[in-house]
PDB file of C-alpha atoms in Angstrom:
ATOM      1  CA  MET D   1      26.782 -22.841   7.977  1.00 52.00           C
ATOM      2  CA  VAL D   2      24.797 -25.896   8.988  1.00 55.00           C
ATOM      3  CA  TYR D   3      22.712 -27.589   6.307  1.00 58.00           C
ATOM      4  CA  LEU D   4      19.299 -28.702   7.506  1.00 74.00           C
ATOM      5  CA  SER D   5      16.827 -30.558   5.362  1.00 88.00           C
ATOM      6  CA  MET D   6      13.088 -30.078   5.382  1.00 92.00           C
ATOM      7  CA  ARG D   7      10.770 -32.648   6.930  1.00 94.00           C
ATOM      8  CA  VAL D   8       7.637 -33.359   4.897  1.00 94.00           C
ATOM      9  CA  ILE D   9       4.569 -34.227   6.968  1.00 94.00           C
ATOM     10  CA  ALA D  10       2.829 -36.421   5.879  1.00 87.00           C
ATOM     11  CA  LYS D  11       3.894 -38.463   2.899  1.00 92.00           C
ATOM     12  CA  ALA D  12       0.907 -40.725   3.624  1.00 94.00           C
ATOM     13  CA  THR D  13      -1.388 -37.943   2.390  1.00 94.00           C
ATOM     14  CA  LEU D  14       0.452 -37.990  -0.934  1.00 96.00           C
ATOM     15  CA  ARG D  15       0.323 -41.810  -1.084  1.00 96.00           C
ATOM     16  CA  ASN D  16      -3.401 -41.799  -0.340  1.00 97.00           C
ATOM     17  CA  PHE D  17      -3.936 -39.412  -3.235  1.00 97.00           C
ATOM     18  CA  TRP D  18      -1.912 -41.280  -5.850  1.00 97.00           C
ATOM     19  CA  GLY D  19      -3.341 -44.579  -4.586  1.00 97.00           C
ATOM     20  CA  GLN D  20      -6.742 -43.633  -5.950  1.00 97.00           C
ATOM     21  CA  PRO D  21      -7.256 -45.024  -9.470  1.00 97.00           C
ATOM     22  CA  ALA D  22      -8.243 -41.630 -10.872  1.00 97.00           C
ATOM     23  CA  TYR D  23      -4.966 -40.075  -9.708  1.00 98.00           C
ATOM     24  CA  HIS D  24      -2.418 -42.853 -10.235  1.00 97.00           C
ATOM     25  CA  ASP D  25      -0.558 -40.670 -12.731  1.00 97.00           C
ATOM     26  CA  ALA D  26       0.371 -38.315  -9.870  1.00 97.00           C
ATOM     27  CA  GLU D  27       2.581 -40.923  -8.167  1.00 98.00           C
ATOM     28  CA  GLN D  28       5.896 -40.236  -9.902  1.00 98.00           C
ATOM     29  CA  PRO D  29       5.558 -36.425  -9.919  1.00 97.00           C
ATOM     30  CA  LEU D  30       4.628 -36.420  -6.215  1.00 97.00           C
ATOM     31  CA  LYS D  31       7.494 -38.759  -5.354  1.00 97.00           C
ATOM     32  CA  ALA D  32       9.872 -36.464  -7.255  1.00 96.00           C
ATOM     33  CA  TRP D  33       8.510 -33.384  -5.466  1.00 96.00           C
ATOM     34  CA  HIS D  34       8.789 -35.128  -2.080  1.00 96.00           C
ATOM     35  CA  GLU D  35      12.372 -36.183  -2.696  1.00 96.00           C
ATOM     36  CA  GLU D  36      13.452 -32.715  -3.792  1.00 95.00           C
ATOM     37  CA  ALA D  37      11.539 -30.886  -1.047  1.00 95.00           C
ATOM     38  CA  SER D  38      12.900 -33.261   1.620  1.00 95.00           C
ATOM     39  CA  LYS D  39      16.457 -32.341   0.653  1.00 94.00           C
ATOM     40  CA  ALA D  40      15.775 -28.596   0.599  1.00 94.00           C
ATOM     41  CA  ASP D  41      16.879 -26.073   3.207  1.00 92.00           C
ATOM     42  CA  TRP D  42      14.385 -23.251   2.759  1.00 92.00           C
ATOM     43  CA  ARG D  43      14.570 -20.302   5.111  1.00 93.00           C
ATOM     44  CA  THR D  44      12.007 -18.193   3.277  1.00 94.00           C
ATOM     45  CA  PRO D  45       9.146 -18.649   0.801  1.00 95.00           C
ATOM     46  CA  GLN D  46      11.331 -16.982  -1.803  1.00 95.00           C
ATOM     47  CA  GLU D  47      13.954 -19.734  -1.449  1.00 95.00           C
ATOM     48  CA  ALA D  48      11.259 -22.344  -2.101  1.00 95.00           C
ATOM     49  CA  LYS D  49      10.090 -20.371  -5.137  1.00 95.00           C
ATOM     50  CA  ALA D  50      13.675 -20.162  -6.410  1.00 96.00           C
ATOM     51  CA  GLN D  51      13.913 -23.967  -6.289  1.00 95.00           C
ATOM     52  CA  PHE D  52      10.418 -24.605  -7.666  1.00 94.00           C
ATOM     53  CA  ARG D  53       9.816 -21.842 -10.216  1.00 93.00           C
ATOM     54  CA  ASN D  54       6.185 -22.879 -10.712  1.00 91.00           C
ATOM     55  CA  ALA D  55       5.366 -22.492  -7.008  1.00 95.00           C
ATOM     56  CA  SER D  56       3.063 -19.732  -5.821  1.00 96.00           C
ATOM     57  CA  ILE D  57       3.521 -17.962  -2.511  1.00 96.00           C
ATOM     58  CA  LEU D  58       0.315 -17.374  -0.557  1.00 95.00           C
ATOM     59  CA  GLY D  59      -0.396 -15.897   2.850  1.00 90.00           C
ATOM     60  CA  ASN D  60      -0.426 -17.916   6.066  1.00 88.00           C
ATOM     61  CA  ASN D  61       2.934 -19.541   5.176  1.00 91.00           C
ATOM     62  CA  ARG D  62       1.321 -21.460   2.324  1.00 95.00           C
ATOM     63  CA  LEU D  63       2.926 -22.498  -0.938  1.00 97.00           C
ATOM     64  CA  VAL D  64       1.170 -24.006  -3.944  1.00 97.00           C
ATOM     65  CA  PHE D  65       3.015 -26.319  -6.317  1.00 97.00           C
ATOM     66  CA  ASN D  66       1.920 -27.404  -9.781  1.00 96.00           C
ATOM     67  CA  ILE D  67       2.330 -31.171 -10.016  1.00 97.00           C
ATOM     68  CA  GLY D  68       2.282 -33.521 -12.993  1.00 95.00           C
ATOM     69  CA  GLY D  69       2.599 -30.995 -15.776  1.00 92.00           C
ATOM     70  CA  ASN D  70       0.243 -28.598 -14.006  1.00 91.00           C
ATOM     71  CA  LYS D  71      -2.503 -31.242 -13.757  1.00 96.00           C
ATOM     72  CA  TYR D  72      -2.620 -31.181  -9.949  1.00 98.00           C
ATOM     73  CA  ARG D  73      -2.142 -28.622  -7.198  1.00 97.00           C
ATOM     74  CA  LEU D  74      -0.298 -29.309  -3.968  1.00 97.00           C
ATOM     75  CA  VAL D  75      -0.830 -26.884  -1.071  1.00 97.00           C
ATOM     76  CA  VAL D  76       1.614 -26.977   1.818  1.00 97.00           C
ATOM     77  CA  ALA D  77       2.105 -24.955   4.981  1.00 96.00           C
ATOM     78  CA  VAL D  78       5.733 -24.357   5.842  1.00 96.00           C
ATOM     79  CA  ASN D  79       7.315 -23.674   9.200  1.00 94.00           C
ATOM     80  CA  PHE D  80      10.636 -22.278   8.024  1.00 93.00           C
ATOM     81  CA  LYS D  81      12.118 -21.979  11.526  1.00 92.00           C
ATOM     82  CA  TYR D  82      11.643 -25.683  12.254  1.00 93.00           C
ATOM     83  CA  ARG D  83      12.125 -26.863   8.636  1.00 93.00           C
ATOM     84  CA  CYS D  84       8.721 -28.569   8.413  1.00 96.00           C
ATOM     85  CA  ILE D  85       6.482 -28.826   5.377  1.00 96.00           C
ATOM     86  CA  TYR D  86       2.894 -29.818   6.137  1.00 96.00           C
ATOM     87  CA  VAL D  87       0.895 -31.273   3.253  1.00 96.00           C
ATOM     88  CA  CYS D  88      -2.480 -29.541   3.428  1.00 95.00           C
ATOM     89  CA  PHE D  89      -4.133 -30.416   0.129  1.00 96.00           C
ATOM     90  CA  ILE D  90      -3.546 -32.268  -3.133  1.00 97.00           C
ATOM     91  CA  GLY D  91      -6.105 -32.255  -5.901  1.00 97.00           C
ATOM     92  CA  THR D  92      -7.055 -31.257  -9.420  1.00 97.00           C
ATOM     93  CA  HIS D  93      -7.330 -27.638 -10.476  1.00 93.00           C
ATOM     94  CA  ALA D  94     -11.118 -27.834 -10.152  1.00 95.00           C
ATOM     95  CA  GLN D  95     -10.806 -29.204  -6.618  1.00 95.00           C
ATOM     96  CA  TYR D  96      -8.245 -26.519  -5.797  1.00 95.00           C
ATOM     97  CA  ASP D  97     -10.582 -23.802  -7.058  1.00 94.00           C
ATOM     98  CA  ALA D  98     -13.194 -24.986  -4.539  1.00 94.00           C
ATOM     99  CA  ILE D  99     -10.969 -24.450  -1.469  1.00 93.00           C
ATOM    100  CA  ASP D 100      -9.411 -21.549   0.386  1.00 92.00           C
ATOM    101  CA  ALA D 101      -5.742 -22.486   0.067  1.00 92.00           C
ATOM    102  CA  GLU D 102      -4.753 -20.235   2.959  1.00 88.00           C
ATOM    103  CA  LYS D 103      -7.076 -22.093   5.345  1.00 88.00           C
ATOM    104  CA  VAL D 104      -7.371 -25.682   4.096  1.00 86.00           C
ATOM    105  CA  TRP D 105      -5.841 -28.417   6.212  1.00 75.00           C
ATOM    106  CA  ASP D 106      -6.242 -32.040   5.089  1.00 48.00           C
ATOM    107  CA  ILE D 107      -3.878 -33.777   7.460  1.00 40.00           C
TER     108      ILE D 107
END
């Protein structure tokens, strides 16, 4: 079996978020998520959920991760065939509640 790691697109979106003074506390949790997700080899949403127990599986190949002790929400779209994770949204719970996580695309 060949091990393939996931490619996270785009880390700059995460950096832009934690670079804002109001969200500086998200830096370390987002870096930790990025490092772990980049080393993953998910073939299905269930494999991602097994690795990140607090993740939620949505439609449209979307996953939602709780970040920073559940202070922030990270929405990604995943192409499992090509091992790509696309960062679609990062924000507070209130900001998350204002979006349609299955349709949002911030990159």
